[in-house]
Coordinates of C-alpha atoms and ligand atoms in Angstrom, one line a residue:
M9 CA 0.0 0.0 0.0
T10 CA 1.2 3.5 -0.7
T11 CA 0.3 6.5 1.4
P12 CA -2.6 8.2 -0.3
N13 CA -2.1 11.8 -1.5
V14 CA -3.8 14.1 1.0
E15 CA -4.4 17.7 0.8
V16 CA -5.7 19.6 3.8
L17 CA -7.5 22.8 3.1
Q18 CA -8.6 24.3 6.3
N19 CA -8.8 28.0 5.7
G20 CA -10.5 27.9 2.4
S21 CA -8.4 30.4 0.5
S22 CA -7.0 27.9 -1.9
V23 CA -9.7 27.9 -4.5
N24 CA -10.6 31.0 -6.4
N25 CA -14.3 31.1 -6.4
G26 CA -14.5 34.3 -8.4
D27 CA -17.7 35.4 -9.8
L28 CA -18.9 33.9 -13.0
I29 CA -18.2 36.6 -15.5
N30 CA -20.3 36.4 -18.6
N31 CA -18.4 39.0 -20.5
G32 CA -20.0 38.1 -23.8
H33 CA -16.8 36.8 -25.3
E34 CA -16.7 33.4 -26.8
L35 CA -13.7 31.2 -27.4
D36 CA -14.2 31.6 -31.1
E37 CA -13.4 35.3 -30.8
Y38 CA -9.8 34.3 -30.9
D39 CA -8.3 33.9 -34.3
F40 CA -8.8 30.2 -34.5
S41 CA -10.0 30.4 -38.1
R42 CA -8.7 26.9 -38.8
F43 CA -10.6 25.4 -36.0
E44 CA -13.6 27.7 -36.1
D45 CA -16.7 26.1 -34.5
R46 CA -19.0 29.1 -34.5
P47 CA -21.0 28.0 -37.5
R48 CA -22.2 24.9 -35.8
V49 CA -23.7 26.9 -33.0
L50 CA -25.3 29.4 -35.3
N51 CA -26.9 26.8 -37.4
L52 CA -28.1 24.9 -34.4
E53 CA -29.6 28.0 -33.0
R54 CA -31.3 28.8 -36.2
Q55 CA -32.6 25.3 -36.6
R56 CA -34.0 25.2 -33.2
S57 CA -35.6 28.6 -33.1
C58 CA -37.0 28.3 -36.6
D59 CA -38.6 25.0 -36.2
E60 CA -40.2 25.5 -32.8
R61 CA -41.1 21.9 -33.0
S62 CA -39.9 18.6 -31.6
L63 CA -37.0 16.8 -33.2
N64 CA -39.4 13.9 -33.2
D65 CA -41.2 15.7 -36.0
L66 CA -38.1 16.1 -38.1
P67 CA -37.6 14.0 -41.1
V68 CA -35.2 11.1 -41.0
G69 CA -32.6 13.0 -42.9
F70 CA -32.7 16.0 -40.6
S71 CA -29.2 17.4 -40.0
P72 CA -28.7 20.5 -37.8
H73 CA -25.7 21.7 -39.7
P74 CA -26.2 22.2 -43.4
S75 CA -26.4 25.8 -44.4
L76 CA -29.9 27.1 -43.7
R77 CA -31.9 29.1 -46.2
A78 CA -32.4 32.8 -45.6
D79 CA -36.1 32.3 -44.8
N80 CA -35.0 30.0 -41.9
Y81 CA -33.2 32.8 -40.2
C82 CA -35.5 34.0 -37.5
R83 CA -36.5 35.5 -34.2
A84 CA -34.2 34.1 -31.4
F85 CA -31.3 34.5 -33.7
D86 CA -31.7 38.3 -33.6
N87 CA -30.5 38.2 -30.1
P88 CA -26.7 37.8 -30.1
D89 CA -26.8 36.3 -26.7
S90 CA -28.5 33.3 -28.1
L91 CA -25.3 32.4 -29.9
Y92 CA -24.3 30.6 -26.8
S93 CA -27.2 31.3 -24.4
P94 CA -25.2 31.3 -21.2
G95 CA -26.8 29.8 -18.2
R96 CA -30.0 28.9 -20.0
R97 CA -32.3 26.3 -18.5
S98 CA -33.6 23.6 -20.9
G99 CA -36.9 23.5 -19.3
C100 CA -36.5 19.8 -18.9
N101 CA -37.1 19.6 -15.2
T102 CA -39.2 22.7 -14.8
P103 CA -42.8 23.0 -15.8
L104 CA -42.1 26.4 -17.2
S105 CA -39.4 26.6 -19.8
H106 CA -37.7 30.0 -20.2
F107 CA -37.7 29.5 -23.9
G108 CA -40.9 27.6 -24.3
Y109 CA -39.1 24.5 -25.6
G110 CA -41.2 22.6 -23.0
M111 CA -44.0 22.9 -25.6
M112 CA -41.9 20.9 -28.0
T113 CA -42.5 17.7 -26.2
S114 CA -45.5 16.3 -24.4
D115 CA -45.5 16.3 -20.6
P116 CA -42.1 15.7 -19.1
H117 CA -41.5 12.1 -18.3
P118 CA -41.9 11.4 -14.6
M119 CA -38.4 9.9 -14.5
I120 CA -37.0 13.3 -15.1
A121 CA -37.9 14.8 -11.7
E122 CA -36.7 11.6 -10.1
A123 CA -33.4 11.8 -11.9
W124 CA -32.8 15.4 -10.9
D125 CA -33.5 14.4 -7.3
D126 CA -31.0 11.6 -7.5
L127 CA -28.4 13.8 -9.2
R128 CA -28.7 16.5 -6.6
R129 CA -28.4 14.0 -3.8
A130 CA -25.2 12.7 -5.4
L131 CA -23.6 16.2 -5.1
V132 CA -20.4 16.1 -3.0
Y133 CA -19.5 19.2 -1.0
F134 CA -16.1 20.5 0.0
R135 CA -16.0 23.4 2.5
G136 CA -19.6 24.1 1.7
Q137 CA -19.2 24.1 -2.0
P138 CA -20.4 21.5 -4.5
V139 CA -17.3 20.0 -6.2
G140 CA -18.6 16.9 -8.0
T141 CA -21.0 14.0 -7.8
I142 CA -20.4 10.7 -6.1
A143 CA -20.2 7.6 -8.4
A144 CA -23.1 5.7 -6.8
L145 CA -25.7 6.3 -4.1
D146 CA -26.1 2.6 -3.5
S147 CA -26.1 2.1 0.2
S148 CA -26.9 -1.6 0.0
D149 CA -23.6 -2.8 -1.3
E150 CA -20.0 -2.7 -0.3
K151 CA -18.7 0.7 -1.4
L152 CA -15.3 -0.2 -2.8
N153 CA -14.5 3.1 -4.6
Y154 CA -18.0 4.0 -5.6
D155 CA -18.1 6.7 -2.8
Q156 CA -15.6 8.8 -4.8
V157 CA -16.0 11.5 -7.4
F158 CA -14.7 10.0 -10.6
V159 CA -13.5 12.5 -13.3
R160 CA -15.0 10.5 -16.2
D161 CA -18.3 9.8 -14.3
F162 CA -18.7 13.5 -13.5
V163 CA -18.8 14.5 -17.2
P164 CA -22.5 13.7 -17.8
S165 CA -23.4 15.2 -14.4
A166 CA -21.5 18.4 -15.4
L167 CA -23.3 18.5 -18.8
A168 CA -26.6 18.1 -17.1
F169 CA -25.9 21.0 -14.8
L170 CA -24.5 23.2 -17.6
M171 CA -27.6 22.5 -19.7
N172 CA -29.7 23.4 -16.8
G173 CA -28.0 26.7 -16.3
E174 CA -26.1 25.7 -13.2
P175 CA -22.4 26.0 -14.0
E176 CA -21.0 26.7 -10.5
V177 CA -20.4 23.0 -9.6
V178 CA -18.6 22.5 -12.9
K179 CA -16.3 25.4 -12.3
N180 CA -15.6 24.2 -8.8
F181 CA -14.8 20.7 -10.1
L182 CA -12.5 22.0 -12.8
L183 CA -10.5 24.1 -10.3
K184 CA -10.4 21.5 -7.6
T185 CA -9.1 18.7 -9.9
L186 CA -6.6 21.2 -11.3
R187 CA -5.2 21.6 -7.8
L188 CA -5.1 17.8 -7.5
Q189 CA -3.1 17.6 -10.7
G190 CA -0.4 19.8 -9.0
W191 CA 0.3 17.1 -6.3
E192 CA 3.4 15.0 -6.4
K193 CA 2.2 11.6 -7.6
K194 CA 4.1 8.5 -6.7
I195 CA 3.5 4.8 -7.0
D196 CA 6.0 3.0 -4.8
R197 CA 9.2 4.8 -5.7
F198 CA 8.2 5.9 -9.2
Q199 CA 7.0 9.4 -9.9
L200 CA 4.1 9.9 -12.4
G201 CA 4.1 12.7 -15.0
E202 CA 3.2 16.1 -13.7
G203 CA 0.2 16.4 -16.0
V204 CA -1.6 13.3 -14.8
M205 CA -5.1 14.0 -13.6
P206 CA -6.7 11.9 -10.9
A207 CA -9.1 9.0 -11.7
S208 CA -11.2 10.0 -8.7
F209 CA -11.1 11.9 -5.4
K210 CA -13.1 11.9 -2.2
V211 CA -13.7 14.3 0.7
L212 CA -12.8 13.1 4.1
H213 CA -14.5 14.8 7.1
D214 CA -12.8 14.9 10.4
P215 CA -15.5 15.9 12.9
I216 CA -13.0 16.2 15.8
R217 CA -10.5 18.6 14.1
N218 CA -13.3 20.1 12.1
T219 CA -11.4 19.8 8.9
E220 CA -12.1 18.5 5.4
T221 CA -9.4 16.7 3.5
L222 CA -9.2 15.6 -0.1
M223 CA -7.9 12.2 -1.0
A224 CA -7.2 11.6 -4.7
D225 CA -6.3 8.4 -6.6
F226 CA -4.0 8.7 -9.6
G227 CA -3.9 5.0 -10.1
E228 CA -2.0 4.1 -7.0
S229 CA -5.0 2.7 -5.3
A230 CA -6.9 1.6 -8.4
I231 CA -7.4 -2.1 -9.1
G232 CA -4.5 -2.9 -11.4
R233 CA -2.6 0.3 -10.5
V234 CA -3.2 1.9 -13.8
A235 CA -3.2 5.7 -14.3
P236 CA -6.3 7.1 -16.0
V237 CA -5.2 8.3 -19.4
D238 CA -8.8 9.5 -20.1
S239 CA -9.1 11.9 -17.1
G240 CA -6.9 14.7 -18.5
F241 CA -8.7 14.5 -21.8
W242 CA -12.1 14.7 -20.1
W243 CA -10.9 17.6 -18.1
I244 CA -10.0 19.6 -21.2
I245 CA -13.2 18.6 -23.0
L246 CA -15.2 19.7 -19.9
L247 CA -13.4 23.0 -19.7
R248 CA -14.4 23.7 -23.3
A249 CA -18.0 22.7 -22.6
Y250 CA -18.1 25.0 -19.6
T251 CA -16.7 27.9 -21.6
K252 CA -18.9 27.3 -24.6
S253 CA -22.0 27.0 -22.5
T254 CA -21.5 29.9 -20.2
G255 CA -19.6 32.3 -22.5
D256 CA -17.2 32.8 -19.5
T257 CA -13.7 32.7 -21.0
S258 CA -12.1 33.9 -17.8
L259 CA -11.8 30.4 -16.3
A260 CA -10.0 28.9 -19.3
D261 CA -7.8 32.0 -19.5
K262 CA -6.5 31.7 -16.0
P263 CA -2.8 31.0 -16.1
E264 CA -3.3 27.9 -14.0
C265 CA -5.8 26.5 -16.4
Q266 CA -3.6 27.2 -19.4
K267 CA -0.8 25.5 -17.5
G268 CA -3.0 22.5 -16.7
I269 CA -3.9 22.1 -20.4
R270 CA -0.2 22.3 -21.3
L271 CA 0.8 19.7 -18.7
I272 CA -1.8 17.2 -19.9
L273 CA -0.9 17.6 -23.5
S274 CA 2.9 17.5 -23.0
L275 CA 2.4 14.0 -21.6
C276 CA 0.9 12.9 -24.9
L277 CA 2.9 15.0 -27.4
S278 CA 6.4 14.2 -26.2
E279 CA 8.7 12.6 -28.6
G280 CA 9.7 8.9 -28.2
F281 CA 10.0 5.7 -30.1
D282 CA 6.6 5.9 -31.6
T283 CA 6.0 5.2 -35.3
F284 CA 2.3 6.0 -35.1
P285 CA 0.6 9.3 -34.0
T286 CA -1.8 7.3 -31.8
L287 CA -1.2 7.1 -28.1
L288 CA 0.3 3.9 -26.6
C289 CA -1.6 2.8 -23.4
A290 CA -1.7 0.2 -20.7
D291 CA -4.8 -2.0 -20.3
G292 CA -7.6 -0.5 -18.2
C293 CA -6.6 3.1 -18.4
S294 CA -10.1 4.5 -19.2
M295 CA -13.8 3.7 -18.7
I296 CA -12.9 0.0 -19.1
D297 CA -10.6 0.1 -16.1
R298 CA -9.8 -3.6 -15.9
R299 CA -7.8 -6.0 -18.1
M300 CA -9.9 -6.4 -21.2
G301 CA -7.3 -6.6 -24.0
V302 CA -7.6 -2.9 -24.6
Y303 CA -3.9 -2.1 -24.3
G304 CA -1.9 -0.7 -27.2
Y305 CA -3.9 1.8 -29.1
P306 CA -7.5 1.6 -27.9
I307 CA -10.1 3.5 -29.9
E308 CA -11.6 5.1 -26.7
I309 CA -8.3 6.8 -25.9
Q310 CA -7.5 7.8 -29.5
A311 CA -10.9 9.4 -30.0
L312 CA -10.7 11.3 -26.6
F313 CA -7.1 12.3 -27.5
F314 CA -8.3 13.8 -30.8
M315 CA -11.2 15.6 -29.1
A316 CA -9.0 17.0 -26.3
L317 CA -6.5 18.2 -28.9
R318 CA -9.3 20.0 -30.8
C319 CA -10.7 21.5 -27.6
A320 CA -7.2 22.6 -26.5
M321 CA -6.9 24.5 -29.8
L322 CA -9.9 26.5 -28.9
L323 CA -8.8 27.1 -25.3
L324 CA -5.1 27.8 -25.5
K325 CA -3.9 31.3 -25.7
H326 CA -1.7 32.1 -28.7
D327 CA 1.1 33.5 -26.6
G328 CA 4.6 32.1 -25.5
P329 CA 4.3 28.5 -24.4
G330 CA 0.7 28.2 -25.8
K331 CA 1.9 29.1 -29.3
E332 CA 4.6 26.5 -29.4
L333 CA 2.2 23.8 -28.2
I334 CA -0.4 24.8 -30.8
E335 CA 2.0 24.1 -33.6
R336 CA 2.6 20.7 -32.2
I337 CA -1.1 20.1 -31.8
V338 CA -1.8 21.0 -35.4
K339 CA 0.8 18.6 -36.7
R340 CA -0.5 15.8 -34.4
L341 CA -4.1 16.4 -35.4
H342 CA -3.2 16.0 -39.1
A343 CA -1.3 12.8 -38.5
L344 CA -3.8 11.4 -36.1
S345 CA -6.8 11.9 -38.3
Y346 CA -5.0 10.4 -41.3
H347 CA -4.0 7.4 -39.3
M348 CA -7.4 6.8 -37.7
R349 CA -9.5 7.4 -40.8
N350 CA -7.2 5.1 -42.8
Y351 CA -6.3 2.3 -40.6
F352 CA -9.0 2.1 -37.9
W353 CA -11.9 2.4 -40.3
L354 CA -13.7 -0.8 -41.2
D355 CA -16.5 -1.3 -43.7
L356 CA -17.5 -4.1 -46.0
K357 CA -15.0 -3.0 -48.6
Q358 CA -12.1 -2.8 -46.2
L359 CA -13.1 -6.1 -44.5
N360 CA -13.0 -7.8 -47.9
D361 CA -9.6 -6.2 -48.6
I362 CA -8.3 -7.6 -45.3
Y363 CA -9.8 -11.0 -46.1
R364 CA -7.7 -11.1 -49.3
Y365 CA -4.6 -9.5 -47.8
K366 CA -1.1 -10.7 -48.8
T367 CA 1.2 -11.0 -45.9
E368 CA 5.0 -10.5 -45.3
E369 CA 5.1 -7.4 -47.5
Y370 CA 8.1 -5.2 -47.1
S371 CA 8.9 -1.6 -48.0
H372 CA 6.8 1.5 -48.6
T373 CA 4.6 -0.1 -51.2
A374 CA 3.1 -2.6 -48.7
V375 CA -0.7 -2.6 -48.7
N376 CA -1.0 -4.7 -45.5
K377 CA 1.1 -2.3 -43.5
F378 CA 0.6 -4.0 -40.1
N379 CA 1.1 -7.5 -41.5
V380 CA -2.3 -8.6 -40.3
M381 CA -3.0 -12.3 -41.1
P382 CA -6.3 -12.9 -42.8
D383 CA -6.7 -16.0 -40.7
S384 CA -6.9 -13.8 -37.6
L385 CA -10.3 -12.4 -38.9
P386 CA -12.9 -13.6 -36.4
D387 CA -16.0 -15.3 -37.8
W388 CA -18.4 -13.0 -36.1
V389 CA -17.1 -9.9 -37.9
M390 CA -17.9 -11.3 -41.3
D391 CA -21.6 -11.7 -40.3
F392 CA -21.7 -8.5 -38.2
M393 CA -20.6 -6.1 -41.0
P394 CA -23.7 -4.8 -42.7
L395 CA -23.9 -3.9 -46.4
H396 CA -24.1 -0.2 -45.5
G397 CA -22.3 1.0 -42.5
G398 CA -18.9 0.8 -40.8
Y399 CA -17.0 1.7 -37.6
F400 CA -13.7 2.4 -36.1
I401 CA -12.3 -0.9 -34.8
G402 CA -11.0 -1.3 -31.3
N403 CA -7.3 -1.4 -31.7
I404 CA -4.5 -1.7 -34.2
G405 CA -0.9 -2.8 -33.7
P406 CA 1.7 -5.0 -35.4
S407 CA -0.1 -8.1 -36.7
H408 CA -3.0 -7.2 -34.5
M409 CA -6.5 -5.8 -35.2
D410 CA -9.1 -5.9 -32.5
F411 CA -12.3 -5.9 -34.5
R412 CA -14.6 -5.4 -31.5
W413 CA -17.0 -2.5 -31.6
F414 CA -16.6 0.0 -28.8
C415 CA -19.4 2.5 -28.2
L416 CA -17.6 5.4 -26.5
G417 CA -14.8 5.7 -29.0
N418 CA -17.1 5.6 -32.0
C419 CA -19.5 8.2 -30.5
I420 CA -16.6 10.5 -29.5
A421 CA -15.2 10.1 -33.1
I422 CA -18.5 11.5 -34.4
L423 CA -18.7 14.3 -31.8
S424 CA -15.1 15.4 -32.4
S425 CA -15.4 15.1 -36.2
L426 CA -12.5 12.6 -36.2
A427 CA -15.0 10.6 -38.3
T428 CA -15.7 12.3 -41.6
Q429 CA -19.4 13.0 -42.3
E430 CA -19.5 9.9 -44.5
Q431 CA -18.0 7.8 -41.7
S432 CA -20.3 9.3 -39.1
S433 CA -23.4 8.4 -41.1
A434 CA -21.9 4.9 -41.7
I435 CA -21.5 4.4 -37.9
M436 CA -25.2 5.4 -37.4
D437 CA -26.2 3.0 -40.3
L438 CA -24.3 0.2 -38.4
I439 CA -26.1 1.0 -35.2
E440 CA -29.5 0.8 -37.0
S441 CA -28.7 -2.4 -38.8
R442 CA -27.2 -4.1 -35.7
W443 CA -29.8 -2.8 -33.3
E444 CA -30.4 -6.1 -31.6
E445 CA -26.7 -6.7 -31.0
L446 CA -25.7 -3.2 -29.9
V447 CA -28.9 -1.9 -28.2
G448 CA -31.1 -5.0 -27.6
D449 CA -33.3 -4.5 -24.6
M450 CA -31.2 -1.9 -22.9
P451 CA -28.9 0.7 -24.4
L452 CA -26.0 0.4 -24.9
K453 CA -23.3 -2.3 -25.3
V454 CA -20.0 -0.9 -24.1
C455 CA -18.3 -3.3 -26.6
Y456 CA -19.4 -6.0 -28.9
P457 CA -19.1 -9.0 -28.9
A458 CA -18.2 -10.6 -25.6
I459 CA -15.1 -12.7 -25.3
E460 CA -15.6 -16.2 -24.0
N461 CA -14.0 -19.4 -22.9
H462 CA -10.3 -19.8 -23.7
E463 CA -10.1 -16.3 -25.1
W464 CA -11.7 -14.8 -22.0
R465 CA -9.1 -16.7 -19.8
I466 CA -6.2 -15.4 -21.9
V467 CA -7.5 -11.8 -22.5
T468 CA -9.0 -10.9 -19.1
G469 CA -6.8 -13.2 -17.0
C470 CA -9.9 -15.1 -15.8
D471 CA -11.6 -12.0 -14.5
P472 CA -14.9 -13.2 -12.7
K473 CA -16.4 -9.7 -13.0
N474 CA -15.9 -9.6 -16.8
T475 CA -17.4 -12.9 -17.7
R476 CA -19.1 -13.0 -21.1
W477 CA -21.9 -10.5 -21.7
S478 CA -21.3 -8.9 -18.3
Y479 CA -19.8 -5.5 -17.1
H480 CA -17.0 -4.4 -19.5
N481 CA -17.2 -7.6 -21.5
G482 CA -20.3 -7.0 -23.6
G483 CA -22.4 -5.5 -20.8
S484 CA -24.9 -2.7 -21.5
W485 CA -24.3 0.7 -19.9
P486 CA -27.2 3.2 -19.7
V487 CA -24.6 6.1 -19.3
L488 CA -23.8 5.6 -23.0
L489 CA -27.2 7.0 -23.9
W490 CA -26.0 10.6 -23.8
L491 CA -23.2 9.8 -26.2
L492 CA -25.5 8.0 -28.5
T493 CA -28.0 10.8 -28.4
A494 CA -25.4 13.5 -29.1
A495 CA -24.0 11.5 -32.0
C496 CA -27.5 11.0 -33.3
I497 CA -28.2 14.7 -33.3
K498 CA -24.9 15.6 -34.9
T499 CA -25.6 13.1 -37.7
G500 CA -29.2 14.3 -38.1
R501 CA -30.7 11.0 -36.8
P502 CA -32.5 11.9 -33.6
Q503 CA -35.1 9.2 -34.1
I504 CA -32.5 6.6 -33.3
A505 CA -31.9 8.2 -30.0
R506 CA -35.6 8.5 -29.3
R507 CA -36.0 4.7 -29.8
A508 CA -33.1 4.0 -27.4
I509 CA -34.4 6.4 -24.8
E510 CA -37.8 4.9 -24.9
L511 CA -36.3 1.5 -24.3
A512 CA -34.4 2.8 -21.3
E513 CA -37.5 4.5 -19.9
T514 CA -39.3 1.1 -19.7
R515 CA -36.9 -0.1 -17.0
L516 CA -34.2 2.3 -15.7
S517 CA -36.2 3.8 -12.9
K518 CA -38.0 0.6 -11.9
D519 CA -34.6 -1.2 -11.7
G520 CA -33.1 1.6 -9.6
W521 CA -30.8 3.2 -12.2
P522 CA -28.3 0.3 -12.4
E523 CA -24.7 0.8 -13.4
Y524 CA -24.9 -1.8 -16.1
Y525 CA -27.0 -4.7 -17.5
D526 CA -25.9 -8.2 -18.4
G527 CA -26.8 -10.7 -21.1
K528 CA -26.7 -10.7 -24.9
L529 CA -29.6 -8.4 -25.1
G530 CA -28.9 -6.5 -21.9
R531 CA -32.0 -7.9 -20.3
Y532 CA -30.6 -8.6 -16.8
I533 CA -29.5 -6.1 -14.1
G534 CA -25.7 -6.5 -13.9
K535 CA -24.4 -9.2 -11.6
Q536 CA -22.5 -6.7 -9.5
A537 CA -24.1 -3.5 -10.8
R538 CA -24.5 -0.7 -8.3
K539 CA -27.9 0.8 -8.1
H540 CA -28.5 4.6 -8.3
Q541 CA -25.3 4.9 -10.3
T542 CA -25.0 8.6 -10.9
W543 CA -23.8 8.5 -14.5
S544 CA -26.7 6.3 -15.4
V545 CA -29.0 9.0 -14.0
A546 CA -27.1 11.9 -15.5
G547 CA -26.7 10.2 -18.9
Y548 CA -30.4 9.9 -19.1
L549 CA -31.0 13.5 -18.2
V550 CA -28.4 14.7 -20.8
A551 CA -29.9 12.6 -23.5
K552 CA -33.4 14.0 -22.8
M553 CA -32.2 17.6 -22.7
L554 CA -30.2 17.2 -25.9
L555 CA -33.2 15.8 -27.7
E556 CA -35.4 18.6 -26.4
D557 CA -32.9 21.4 -27.2
P558 CA -30.4 20.3 -29.8
S559 CA -28.5 23.5 -29.5
H560 CA -26.9 22.1 -26.4
L561 CA -24.9 19.9 -28.8
G562 CA -22.5 22.8 -29.3
M563 CA -20.9 22.3 -26.0
I564 CA -19.8 18.7 -26.7
A565 CA -19.4 18.6 -30.4
I566 CA -16.9 20.1 -32.8
E567 CA -17.4 20.7 -36.5
E568 CA -15.2 19.1 -39.1
D569 CA -12.0 21.0 -39.8
K570 CA -11.7 21.1 -43.5
H571 CA -7.9 21.3 -43.3
L572 CA -7.9 17.7 -41.9
K573 CA -8.7 16.3 -45.3
P574 CA -10.9 13.2 -45.4
V575 CA -9.2 10.2 -46.9
L576 CA -11.2 9.1 -50.0
R577 CA -9.4 5.9 -50.4
R578 CA -12.3 3.6 -50.2
S579 CA -15.0 3.2 -52.7
S580 CA -18.0 5.2 -51.6
S581 CA -20.4 2.6 -53.0
W582 CA -19.8 0.4 -50.0
T583 CA -21.0 3.0 -47.5
A584 CA -24.3 4.7 -47.9
Ligands
GLC105 C1 -16.1 1.2 -12.8 C2 -16.1 1.6 -14.2 C3 -15.4 3.0 -14.4 C4 -16.1 4.0 -13.5 C5 -16.2 3.5 -12.1 C6 -17.0 4.4 -11.2 O1 -14.9 1.0 -12.3 O2 -15.4 0.7 -15.0 O3 -15.5 3.3 -15.7 O4 -15.5 5.2 -13.6 O5 -16.8 2.2 -12.0 O6 -18.3 4.5 -11.7

């Protein structure tokens, strides 16, 4: 056991809780012409305010982003504040919506009020201020580390609060975790990189000394002792969501925030032995935080890396150290998008090419660059691949392709525009065609398919928690609803999200908001699932609010950067 990192803050002066200044500036006011994301928001606002109707009524092909005609330009858009509508309530949990969007849907679902109650009960306070949400409110079970505020788990909570016009807790969380980043982090005698963000933290109360203490885990207490690579990326993504949603650039502009971003990114942009622009990781360093054969170059991390780089471009100041970093980011974004769009992308055409690959090729002309053996193609993938559709596979390395579908990575690829528009639509086509496999009775499979028998023994190390179709091994996680919904809206396919949400509404509340479901169809409450899992609750709320007011999408989606040219290598006839 190592001694946990402990920070005692007794006098309370450590965190700057300065006023939220809505100074009317938006990130985009910097000269980020190459990474401009204003048009997305404008278009979303126009679409929403013009239609004044539910997304449910929109045609199948509805897409919020194509240029709108002049006659679609109307009322709410006249008010420049509506460009980012700081602090607006969605009307989702209130009978009276500020903007009247409440009229767009029928009566709010009774689960919404219940979910807000749960979410507020999950708030964790430090010195009287809310700083995050606890992972689960389940009192019936052994707590393990579910009594902590996890960085990744807090993201949907934060989005729910931002969408509801309550940014304070998000700001507190961002500042508090930033201070934790500053701690010296050691596992045994080995010191972790300065930029590493914690996986989680908790507040310890000492009633005798009347103090509150923070305890953070950077991987030194985690099962498997793996540092969370995703935490830093989520932190940057959340900082951009906060800034976008509130219009308050003063937080991101603080020297300590700028430094925090630089520290996170210098961990990933440092030079080394890499021959690929993707990020090399240990198993279990993200949402799937146990051994599951996701070491190497897992899609979840690569997509979050790309998204964080793009958000950092919007947040970093173009001065001294920021400027130098921006140049490195631009180079990396180019290489990363090329690599991902080329080598991680799988559709019927590409699958057929792999099936016919020659091996042992040498030199620059090699087609089968990673020397993947066609015999390693699993049977399931041949049946799984629809005529129309495709996805980013789980992992690629030397003679290794992990063909499994991972939900989070593919959704983030859509939201960050790592996926081209064509690829994004193809991912949605795949979800529609493989509905039973990926959604089944309860959205949404964290990965597909499960690994079983001998493969399970080898890949998971006989993990009894990750048996086939359970937990990380093909389990269904309600939290993923928000990511699916956001991806659906970005691709103009809200009806897919509606279907998934309706399914979740038949059971989630009755089952007590479980962490995950088991079984091929996700029909059973997970073997060891916590109840009242906060991100299941928050994921549902965010999904509902996004559907009701798609302009919220702006805080978690980024438009395609035309400079990152799509690769038009494959025949378009294979993808719709
Ligand atoms: C589990 C999940 C992880 C999550 C944590 C807290 O360990 O695998 O992704 O952050 O629980 O909910």
